[in-house]
């Protein structure tokens, strides 16, 4: 375990480097939120809230955003980590939807966040007696690749031997053929933090760990919110011309603050995942058919293997959602359809987590429910939005902005300016080029670990150079937090100074990869807390 010597009395900053993402003291941020009147107050800092705040700020609106916890601390950092077109949607004939998803996926991967969104090959194994035939899947992956203009290669069918060379854990007994297609993956928590930073760069004022305790009304309309700082209990208010409820699983809770008799508008589906240490390098992911509709994934991610997901209706408290032993058993069993048992040992599990999909209310199986974004207006003028996913989050932000423009009685349309078709997230750059710079731009006699350089490049992009400057100022911050992982102590300092990290979980689960790797033991947590306090 690497240790860090006691730092100087003040935590090092990034010097004269310009950084609009720099954290103002929370008291100053609360004062700023409380003294101005905003065009838009976004409540909720998950996929929908961050996308809307970023888009609205780009359009010239004065935007505030608060979240009761950390940004993306719930479902938005508990996804399957995919940026994908949705192969299974072709079964329902949703060709246009898949084509739209592909366009957004390609935009993220090439123009918006190539430093965060990475290409990945997917295999669909076809077993004897399975729910799909090789010709059907072959035609499906060919159409899927055609809808992306073959920019991720040609969807095709390969032999079991070829697939087993790329995925050493693939079960080959009864394996007839393997369909192949291309998609992308990302680290959802890092995507969220970068999007918040982009919103702040565009002029938004944001505060996490800030719980809305009530709504403000003017002549019967919602015109703001009462807020309590969850870290020190300070209470303050935010005034706004329009309030957007983007609280995900809590959307109906906030709607009842607006109108106590508001009927339920959503239902929740739990999706659980498991992360395991991998036994050998995986060069492709598995899309495992479970039945004619459902699939499960086995995905190489953060040097581990991510398995999941489940899909079952959830009626409990969203704060209490977690992956249960039954979820873990189901996930391992479903992965076992295509992964050999020695690659699915329970002792190799480093992390298990669960999130809640927000689906439109109605009857039927949650697995077959539409994954769509719905915007509704409440009795007192608050807009509520539910649904959405990372692949199309940028497009969803623009759709919501159009709804906001035309909200009756607000008059935002005249204040909204056109925005560019594509705006990159902070840190955009080719990860390989960034990693090479990190390895070569060093003081004589010093050298960054290649694994550390790669980790920084693929999670921060060109912002990695700011972390490198921290290490140059204090070399001890370049030591690994845990010898089995690539994260370094400078990331903790950077998270506190630049990325709105206040708690140990903010850092270990959502700013670094320590928790998902199972490396957030008591000693790491204690040292992280000490560094945050300083």
Coordinates of C-alpha atoms in Angstrom, one line a residue:
X1 CA 0.0 0.0 0.0
X2 CA 1.4 3.3 -1.1
X3 CA 1.6 6.0 1.6
X4 CA 1.4 9.7 1.3
X5 CA 3.5 12.0 3.5
X6 CA 1.7 14.8 5.3
X7 CA 1.0 17.6 2.8
X8 CA 1.7 21.2 3.2
X9 CA -0.8 23.4 5.0
X10 CA -2.6 24.1 1.8
X11 CA -3.6 21.7 -0.9
X12 CA -1.7 22.5 -4.1
X13 CA -3.8 24.2 -6.8
X14 CA -3.4 24.2 -10.5
X15 CA -1.6 27.5 -10.3
X16 CA -2.5 30.0 -13.0
X17 CA -4.3 27.5 -15.1
X18 CA -7.7 28.7 -16.2
X19 CA -10.4 26.4 -14.9
X20 CA -14.0 27.4 -14.9
X21 CA -14.7 24.1 -13.2
X22 CA -12.8 25.1 -10.1
X23 CA -15.0 24.7 -7.0
X24 CA -16.0 27.9 -5.3
X25 CA -16.5 27.4 -1.5
X26 CA -20.0 26.0 -0.9
X27 CA -21.0 29.0 1.1
X28 CA -20.2 31.3 -1.9
X29 CA -22.1 29.0 -4.2
X30 CA -25.1 29.0 -1.9
X31 CA -25.0 32.8 -1.8
X32 CA -24.9 32.9 -5.6
X33 CA -27.8 30.5 -5.9
X34 CA -29.8 32.4 -3.3
X35 CA -29.4 36.0 -4.5
X36 CA -30.1 35.7 -8.2
X37 CA -33.2 34.8 -10.2
X38 CA -32.6 32.0 -12.7
X39 CA -34.3 31.3 -16.0
X40 CA -34.2 27.6 -15.2
X41 CA -33.7 25.6 -12.0
X42 CA -32.9 21.9 -12.7
X43 CA -33.5 19.6 -9.7
X44 CA -31.6 16.4 -10.2
X45 CA -28.1 15.9 -11.5
X46 CA -28.3 12.6 -13.3
X47 CA -28.5 11.9 -17.0
X48 CA -31.5 14.1 -17.7
X49 CA -30.6 16.9 -15.3
X50 CA -27.0 17.3 -16.5
X51 CA -27.9 17.1 -20.2
X52 CA -30.6 19.8 -19.8
X53 CA -28.4 22.1 -17.7
X54 CA -25.6 21.8 -20.3
X55 CA -27.9 22.4 -23.2
X56 CA -29.8 25.2 -21.7
X57 CA -26.6 27.0 -20.6
X58 CA -25.2 26.7 -24.1
X59 CA -28.4 28.4 -25.4
X60 CA -27.8 31.4 -23.2
X61 CA -30.2 30.7 -20.3
X62 CA -29.3 31.4 -16.7
X63 CA -29.2 27.9 -15.2
X64 CA -29.0 26.5 -11.7
X65 CA -28.8 22.8 -10.9
X66 CA -29.0 21.1 -7.5
X67 CA -28.9 17.4 -6.5
X68 CA -29.7 15.9 -3.2
X69 CA -26.7 13.6 -3.4
X70 CA -23.7 13.6 -5.6
X71 CA -24.0 14.1 -9.4
X72 CA -25.1 10.8 -11.0
X73 CA -24.9 9.1 -7.6
X74 CA -27.9 6.9 -8.2
X75 CA -29.1 5.2 -11.4
X76 CA -27.0 7.4 -13.8
X77 CA -23.8 5.8 -12.4
X78 CA -25.4 2.3 -12.2
X79 CA -25.9 1.6 -15.9
X80 CA -24.4 -1.2 -18.1
X81 CA -21.7 1.4 -19.2
X82 CA -22.8 1.1 -22.9
X83 CA -23.2 3.7 -25.6
X84 CA -25.1 1.5 -28.1
X85 CA -27.6 1.5 -30.9
X86 CA -29.8 -1.2 -29.3
X87 CA -29.5 -4.4 -31.2
X88 CA -32.5 -6.0 -29.5
X89 CA -34.7 -3.1 -30.6
X90 CA -34.6 -4.5 -34.1
X91 CA -36.8 -7.4 -32.9
X92 CA -39.7 -5.0 -32.4
X93 CA -39.2 -3.3 -35.8
X94 CA -37.8 -0.1 -34.3
X95 CA -35.4 0.5 -37.2
X96 CA -35.7 4.3 -37.1
X97 CA -34.9 4.3 -33.3
X98 CA -31.8 2.2 -33.9
X99 CA -30.6 4.5 -36.7
X100 CA -31.2 7.5 -34.4
X101 CA -29.3 5.8 -31.6
X102 CA -26.4 5.1 -33.9
X103 CA -26.2 8.7 -35.0
X104 CA -25.9 9.8 -31.4
X105 CA -23.5 7.0 -30.5
X106 CA -21.2 8.0 -33.4
X107 CA -21.4 11.7 -32.4
X108 CA -20.3 10.9 -28.9
X109 CA -17.5 8.6 -30.0
X110 CA -16.1 10.9 -32.6
X111 CA -16.9 14.6 -31.9
X112 CA -18.2 14.9 -28.3
X113 CA -16.3 12.5 -26.1
X114 CA -13.8 10.3 -27.9
X115 CA -11.7 10.5 -24.7
X116 CA -14.5 8.8 -22.7
X117 CA -16.4 6.6 -25.3
X118 CA -14.4 3.6 -26.5
X119 CA -15.2 1.2 -29.4
X120 CA -15.9 -2.4 -28.4
X121 CA -16.6 -5.6 -30.4
X122 CA -19.6 -7.7 -29.3
X123 CA -20.2 -11.4 -29.9
X124 CA -23.6 -13.0 -29.8
X125 CA -23.1 -16.8 -29.3
X126 CA -25.6 -19.1 -31.0
X127 CA -26.0 -22.4 -29.0
X128 CA -27.8 -25.5 -30.0
X129 CA -31.4 -25.2 -28.8
X130 CA -31.0 -21.4 -28.1
X131 CA -33.7 -18.8 -28.7
X132 CA -32.2 -17.6 -32.0
X133 CA -30.7 -19.1 -35.1
X134 CA -27.4 -18.2 -36.7
X135 CA -29.0 -17.0 -40.0
X136 CA -31.5 -14.8 -38.0
X137 CA -28.7 -13.2 -35.9
X138 CA -26.4 -12.9 -38.9
X139 CA -29.1 -10.9 -40.7
X140 CA -29.7 -8.9 -37.6
X141 CA -26.1 -7.8 -37.0
X142 CA -25.7 -7.1 -40.8
X143 CA -28.7 -4.7 -40.6
X144 CA -27.4 -3.3 -37.4
X145 CA -24.1 -2.4 -38.9
X146 CA -25.8 -1.1 -42.1
X147 CA -27.8 1.4 -39.9
X148 CA -24.5 2.8 -38.7
X149 CA -23.2 3.0 -42.3
X150 CA -20.7 0.2 -41.5
X151 CA -18.6 2.7 -39.5
X152 CA -18.0 0.0 -36.9
X153 CA -17.3 -2.8 -39.4
X154 CA -19.4 -5.3 -41.1
X155 CA -21.9 -7.3 -39.0
X156 CA -21.1 -10.9 -39.7
X157 CA -21.0 -14.5 -38.4
X158 CA -17.7 -16.2 -37.3
X159 CA -16.7 -19.6 -36.1
X160 CA -16.6 -20.6 -32.4
X161 CA -12.8 -21.0 -32.6
X162 CA -12.3 -17.4 -33.8
X163 CA -14.5 -16.1 -31.0
X164 CA -12.8 -18.2 -28.3
X165 CA -9.5 -16.7 -29.2
X166 CA -10.9 -13.2 -28.3
X167 CA -12.9 -14.3 -25.3
X168 CA -11.1 -17.0 -23.4
X169 CA -14.0 -17.5 -21.0
X170 CA -16.4 -18.4 -23.8
X171 CA -18.3 -21.7 -23.3
X172 CA -17.8 -23.6 -26.5
X173 CA -19.9 -26.8 -25.7
X174 CA -22.9 -26.7 -28.1
X175 CA -21.8 -23.5 -29.7
X176 CA -22.8 -23.4 -33.3
X177 CA -21.8 -20.0 -34.6
X178 CA -21.1 -16.5 -33.2
X179 CA -22.6 -13.2 -34.6
X180 CA -20.3 -10.1 -34.4
X181 CA -21.1 -6.4 -34.3
X182 CA -19.6 -3.2 -33.0
X183 CA -20.8 -0.8 -30.3
X184 CA -19.2 1.5 -27.6
X185 CA -18.7 1.6 -23.9
X186 CA -17.8 4.3 -21.3
X187 CA -17.5 5.0 -17.6
X188 CA -20.9 6.6 -16.8
X189 CA -19.8 8.4 -13.6
X190 CA -16.9 10.1 -15.5
X191 CA -19.3 11.1 -18.3
X192 CA -21.6 12.7 -15.7
X193 CA -18.8 14.7 -14.1
X194 CA -17.5 15.9 -17.5
X195 CA -21.0 17.0 -18.5
X196 CA -21.4 18.9 -15.2
X197 CA -18.1 20.6 -15.9
X198 CA -19.3 21.4 -19.4
X199 CA -22.5 23.0 -18.0
X200 CA -20.4 25.1 -15.6
X201 CA -18.1 26.1 -18.5
X202 CA -21.2 27.3 -20.3
X203 CA -22.3 29.4 -17.3
X204 CA -24.5 27.1 -15.1
X205 CA -24.2 27.3 -11.3
X206 CA -24.3 23.9 -9.7
X207 CA -24.3 22.4 -6.2
X208 CA -24.4 18.7 -5.2
X209 CA -25.4 17.4 -1.8
X210 CA -28.2 20.0 -1.8
X211 CA -31.6 18.6 -1.0
X212 CA -34.9 20.3 -2.1
X213 CA -37.2 20.4 0.9
X214 CA -40.0 22.3 -0.7
X215 CA -41.1 24.4 -3.6
X216 CA -41.6 28.1 -3.9
X217 CA -44.9 29.5 -5.4
X218 CA -45.8 32.8 -6.8
X219 CA -49.5 33.4 -7.7
X220 CA -50.1 29.6 -7.8
X221 CA -47.0 28.8 -10.0
X222 CA -43.8 27.0 -9.0
X223 CA -41.1 29.6 -9.1
X224 CA -38.2 28.1 -7.2
X225 CA -37.3 25.7 -4.4
X226 CA -36.2 25.6 -0.8
X227 CA -32.9 23.8 -0.4
X228 CA -30.9 22.3 2.5
X229 CA -27.2 21.8 2.3
X230 CA -26.8 18.1 3.2
X231 CA -23.2 18.6 4.4
X232 CA -23.8 21.3 7.0
X233 CA -27.5 21.8 7.2
X234 CA -27.6 25.4 5.9
X235 CA -31.0 26.3 4.4
X236 CA -31.4 28.6 1.4
X237 CA -33.7 29.2 -1.5
X238 CA -33.4 29.4 -5.3
X239 CA -35.8 31.5 -7.5
X240 CA -36.4 30.7 -11.1
X241 CA -38.8 31.4 -13.9
X242 CA -39.1 27.7 -14.6
X243 CA -38.4 24.6 -12.6
X244 CA -37.5 21.2 -14.1
X245 CA -38.0 18.1 -12.0
X246 CA -35.4 15.6 -13.3
X247 CA -35.1 13.6 -10.1
X248 CA -35.4 10.1 -11.7
X249 CA -36.9 7.6 -9.3
X250 CA -38.0 10.5 -7.1
X251 CA -39.9 12.3 -9.8
X252 CA -43.3 11.6 -8.3
X253 CA -42.1 12.6 -4.8
X254 CA -41.3 16.1 -6.1
X255 CA -44.6 16.2 -8.1
X256 CA -46.4 15.7 -4.9
X257 CA -44.6 18.8 -3.5
X258 CA -46.3 20.7 -6.3
X259 CA -49.7 19.0 -5.9
X260 CA -50.3 16.7 -3.0
X261 CA -52.9 14.7 -5.0
X262 CA -50.7 14.1 -8.0
X263 CA -51.2 10.6 -9.4
X264 CA -48.3 8.3 -9.9
X265 CA -46.7 8.8 -13.3
X266 CA -43.9 6.2 -13.4
X267 CA -42.9 2.7 -12.4
X268 CA -39.5 1.5 -11.6
X269 CA -37.5 -1.5 -12.9
X270 CA -34.3 -2.6 -11.0
X271 CA -31.2 -3.5 -13.0
X272 CA -28.4 -5.1 -11.1
X273 CA -24.8 -5.8 -12.2
X274 CA -21.8 -7.7 -10.9
X275 CA -18.1 -6.8 -11.5
X276 CA -15.5 -9.7 -11.4
X277 CA -11.7 -9.9 -11.6
X278 CA -11.0 -11.3 -15.0
X279 CA -8.9 -14.5 -15.4
X280 CA -7.5 -13.5 -18.8
X281 CA -7.7 -10.5 -21.1
X282 CA -11.0 -10.2 -23.0
X283 CA -10.8 -8.5 -26.4
X284 CA -14.6 -8.5 -27.0
X285 CA -17.9 -8.5 -25.1
X286 CA -20.7 -11.0 -25.0
X287 CA -24.3 -10.3 -25.7
X288 CA -26.0 -13.4 -24.3
X289 CA -29.6 -14.2 -25.4
X290 CA -31.6 -15.3 -22.4
X291 CA -34.9 -15.7 -24.2
X292 CA -36.5 -14.3 -27.3
X293 CA -36.4 -10.7 -25.9
X294 CA -34.0 -10.4 -23.0
X295 CA -30.2 -10.5 -23.2
X296 CA -27.5 -10.4 -20.6
X297 CA -24.0 -8.9 -21.1
X298 CA -20.5 -9.9 -20.2
X299 CA -18.3 -6.9 -20.9
X300 CA -14.6 -6.2 -20.4
X301 CA -14.6 -3.0 -18.4
X302 CA -11.9 -1.2 -16.2
X303 CA -9.7 -4.3 -16.5
X304 CA -12.5 -6.4 -15.0
X305 CA -15.6 -8.1 -16.4
X306 CA -19.0 -6.5 -15.9
X307 CA -22.0 -8.8 -15.9
X308 CA -25.7 -8.0 -16.1
X309 CA -28.4 -6.9 -16.1
X310 CA -31.6 -7.9 -14.4
X311 CA -35.0 -6.3 -15.1
X312 CA -37.7 -6.6 -12.5
X313 CA -40.3 -4.3 -11.1
X314 CA -39.3 -2.4 -8.0
X315 CA -41.7 -0.9 -5.5
X316 CA -39.4 -0.1 -2.6
X317 CA -37.6 3.0 -1.5
X318 CA -35.2 4.1 -4.2
X319 CA -32.6 4.9 -1.5
X320 CA -32.6 1.2 -0.5
X321 CA -32.0 -0.3 -3.9
X322 CA -29.1 -2.7 -4.0
X323 CA -27.9 -5.9 -5.7
X324 CA -29.2 -8.8 -3.5
X325 CA -27.8 -12.3 -3.2
X326 CA -30.7 -13.4 -5.5
X327 CA -29.7 -10.8 -8.1
X328 CA -26.1 -12.0 -8.0
X329 CA -27.2 -15.7 -8.4
X330 CA -29.4 -14.8 -11.3
X331 CA -26.7 -12.7 -13.0
X332 CA -24.1 -15.5 -12.6
X333 CA -26.5 -18.1 -13.8
X334 CA -27.4 -16.1 -16.9
X335 CA -23.8 -15.4 -17.7
X336 CA -23.2 -19.1 -17.4
X337 CA -25.2 -19.7 -20.6
X338 CA -22.1 -18.5 -22.4
X339 CA -19.2 -18.1 -19.9
X340 CA -17.3 -21.0 -18.4
X341 CA -17.7 -21.5 -14.7
X342 CA -14.1 -20.9 -13.7
X343 CA -14.6 -17.3 -15.0
X344 CA -17.7 -16.8 -12.8
X345 CA -16.4 -17.6 -9.3
X346 CA -18.1 -15.7 -6.5
X347 CA -14.8 -15.1 -4.8
X348 CA -13.7 -13.0 -7.8
X349 CA -16.6 -10.5 -7.4
X350 CA -15.2 -7.1 -6.5
X351 CA -18.4 -5.1 -6.6
X352 CA -22.2 -5.5 -7.2
X353 CA -24.6 -2.6 -7.7
X354 CA -28.1 -1.8 -8.8
X355 CA -30.0 1.1 -10.3
X356 CA -33.6 1.9 -11.2
X357 CA -34.9 2.4 -14.7
X358 CA -37.7 5.0 -14.8
X359 CA -40.5 3.8 -17.1
X360 CA -43.8 5.3 -18.0
X361 CA -46.6 4.1 -15.8
X362 CA -48.8 1.2 -17.0
X363 CA -49.4 -2.5 -16.9
X364 CA -47.2 -5.3 -18.3
X365 CA -43.8 -6.7 -17.9
X366 CA -41.1 -4.1 -17.3
X367 CA -38.7 -5.9 -19.6
X368 CA -41.1 -5.1 -22.5
X369 CA -41.9 -1.6 -21.5
X370 CA -40.9 1.3 -23.7
X371 CA -37.7 3.1 -22.9
X372 CA -38.8 6.6 -23.7
X373 CA -38.4 10.1 -22.3
X374 CA -41.6 11.7 -21.1
X375 CA -42.0 15.4 -20.3
X376 CA -45.2 16.5 -18.4
X377 CA -46.4 19.8 -17.0
X378 CA -47.8 19.9 -13.4
X379 CA -50.8 21.8 -12.1
X380 CA -48.5 24.7 -10.9
X381 CA -46.3 24.8 -14.0
X382 CA -43.4 22.6 -13.0
X383 CA -42.1 20.4 -15.8
X384 CA -41.2 16.9 -14.9
X385 CA -39.1 14.6 -17.1
X386 CA -38.5 10.9 -16.7
X387 CA -36.8 8.2 -18.7
X388 CA -33.7 8.4 -20.9
X389 CA -30.3 6.8 -21.4
X390 CA -26.7 7.8 -21.8
X391 CA -26.5 7.0 -25.6
X392 CA -29.0 9.7 -26.5
X393 CA -28.6 12.0 -23.5
X394 CA -27.3 14.8 -25.6
X395 CA -30.3 14.6 -28.0
X396 CA -32.7 14.3 -25.0
X397 CA -31.3 17.6 -23.6
X398 CA -32.1 19.3 -26.8
X399 CA -35.6 17.8 -26.9
X400 CA -36.2 19.0 -23.3
X401 CA -35.0 22.5 -24.2
X402 CA -37.6 22.7 -26.9
X403 CA -40.3 21.8 -24.3
X404 CA -38.9 24.4 -22.0
X405 CA -39.0 27.1 -24.7
X406 CA -42.7 26.6 -25.2
X407 CA -43.8 26.2 -21.5
X408 CA -46.9 28.4 -21.2
X409 CA -46.7 31.6 -19.2
X410 CA -42.9 31.7 -19.0
X411 CA -41.7 33.2 -22.2
X412 CA -38.3 31.5 -22.5
X413 CA -38.4 31.1 -26.2
X414 CA -37.3 34.7 -26.9
X415 CA -34.2 34.2 -24.6
X416 CA -33.0 31.0 -26.1
X417 CA -30.2 31.3 -28.7
X418 CA -29.3 28.7 -31.3
X419 CA -26.6 26.2 -30.2
X420 CA -24.0 24.5 -32.3
X421 CA -24.9 21.0 -33.6
X422 CA -21.9 19.5 -31.8
X423 CA -20.1 20.8 -28.6
X424 CA -17.3 18.6 -27.2
X425 CA -17.0 17.7 -23.5
X426 CA -14.0 19.1 -21.7
X427 CA -10.8 17.2 -22.1
X428 CA -11.5 16.1 -25.7
X429 CA -8.5 14.4 -27.2
X430 CA -7.2 11.1 -28.5
X431 CA -6.5 8.9 -25.5
X432 CA -3.4 7.3 -27.0
X433 CA -1.9 10.7 -27.8
X434 CA -2.7 12.0 -24.3
X435 CA -1.1 8.9 -22.7
X436 CA 2.0 9.3 -24.9
X437 CA 2.3 12.9 -23.8
X438 CA 2.0 12.0 -20.2
X439 CA 4.8 9.4 -20.6
X440 CA 7.2 11.8 -22.4
X441 CA 6.5 15.2 -20.8
X442 CA 8.3 14.3 -17.6
X443 CA 11.1 15.8 -15.6
X444 CA 14.5 14.1 -16.2
X445 CA 14.8 11.0 -14.1
X446 CA 11.1 10.6 -13.6
X447 CA 8.6 8.5 -15.5
X448 CA 4.9 7.9 -15.1
X449 CA 3.7 4.4 -14.9
X450 CA 2.2 3.4 -18.3
X451 CA -0.9 2.0 -16.6
X452 CA -1.4 5.2 -14.7
X453 CA -1.0 7.2 -17.9
X454 CA -3.5 5.1 -19.8
X455 CA -6.0 5.4 -16.9
X456 CA -5.7 9.2 -16.8
X457 CA -6.0 9.6 -20.5
X458 CA -9.1 7.5 -20.8
X459 CA -10.9 9.1 -17.9
X460 CA -9.8 12.7 -18.1
X461 CA -8.6 13.3 -21.7
X462 CA -6.4 16.4 -21.9
X463 CA -7.4 17.4 -18.4
X464 CA -4.9 14.7 -17.4
X465 CA -2.2 17.3 -17.8
X466 CA -3.6 19.2 -14.8
X467 CA -3.2 16.1 -12.7
X468 CA 0.3 15.6 -14.1
X469 CA 1.1 19.1 -12.9
X470 CA -0.1 18.3 -9.4
X471 CA 2.2 15.3 -9.4
X472 CA 5.1 17.4 -10.6
X473 CA 4.5 19.8 -7.7
X474 CA 4.2 17.0 -5.2
X475 CA 5.7 13.7 -6.5
X476 CA 4.1 11.7 -3.6
X477 CA 0.7 12.3 -5.2
X478 CA 1.8 10.2 -8.1
X479 CA 1.9 7.1 -6.0
X480 CA -0.9 4.6 -6.6
X481 CA -3.7 4.6 -4.1
X482 CA -3.7 0.8 -4.1
X483 CA -1.0 -1.4 -5.8
X484 CA -3.6 -3.4 -7.7
X485 CA -5.2 -0.4 -9.3
X486 CA -4.0 2.5 -11.6
X487 CA -5.6 5.4 -9.7
X488 CA -3.2 7.8 -7.9
X489 CA -3.5 10.2 -5.0
X490 CA -3.4 13.3 -7.2
X491 CA -6.8 12.2 -8.5
X492 CA -8.2 12.7 -5.0
X493 CA -6.9 16.2 -4.8
X494 CA -8.1 16.9 -8.3
X495 CA -11.6 15.6 -7.5
X496 CA -11.9 17.9 -4.5
X497 CA -10.5 21.0 -6.3
X498 CA -12.1 20.5 -9.7
X499 CA -14.9 17.9 -9.6
X500 CA -17.2 18.7 -6.7
X501 CA -16.1 15.7 -4.7
X502 CA -16.9 16.1 -0.9
X503 CA -17.2 12.6 0.4
X504 CA -15.1 9.5 0.3
X505 CA -17.7 7.8 -1.9
X506 CA -17.7 10.8 -4.3
X507 CA -14.1 10.1 -4.9
X508 CA -13.7 6.3 -4.7
X509 CA -16.9 5.3 -6.5
X510 CA -17.6 8.1 -9.0
X511 CA -14.3 10.0 -9.6
X512 CA -12.0 7.0 -9.6
X513 CA -12.2 3.3 -10.1
X514 CA -11.3 2.1 -6.6
X515 CA -14.7 0.9 -5.5
X516 CA -15.6 -1.0 -8.7
X517 CA -12.2 -2.8 -8.5
X518 CA -12.9 -3.7 -4.9
X519 CA -9.9 -1.7 -3.6
X520 CA -11.7 0.7 -1.3
X521 CA -10.7 -1.0 1.9
X522 CA -10.7 0.7 5.3
X523 CA -7.1 2.1 5.0
X524 CA -7.8 3.6 1.5
X525 CA -11.1 5.2 2.8
X526 CA -9.3 6.6 5.9
X527 CA -6.5 8.1 3.9
X528 CA -8.9 9.5 1.3
X529 CA -10.9 11.2 4.0
X530 CA -7.8 12.7 5.5
X531 CA -6.7 14.1 2.2
X532 CA -10.2 15.5 1.5
X533 CA -10.2 17.2 4.9
X534 CA -6.9 18.9 4.2

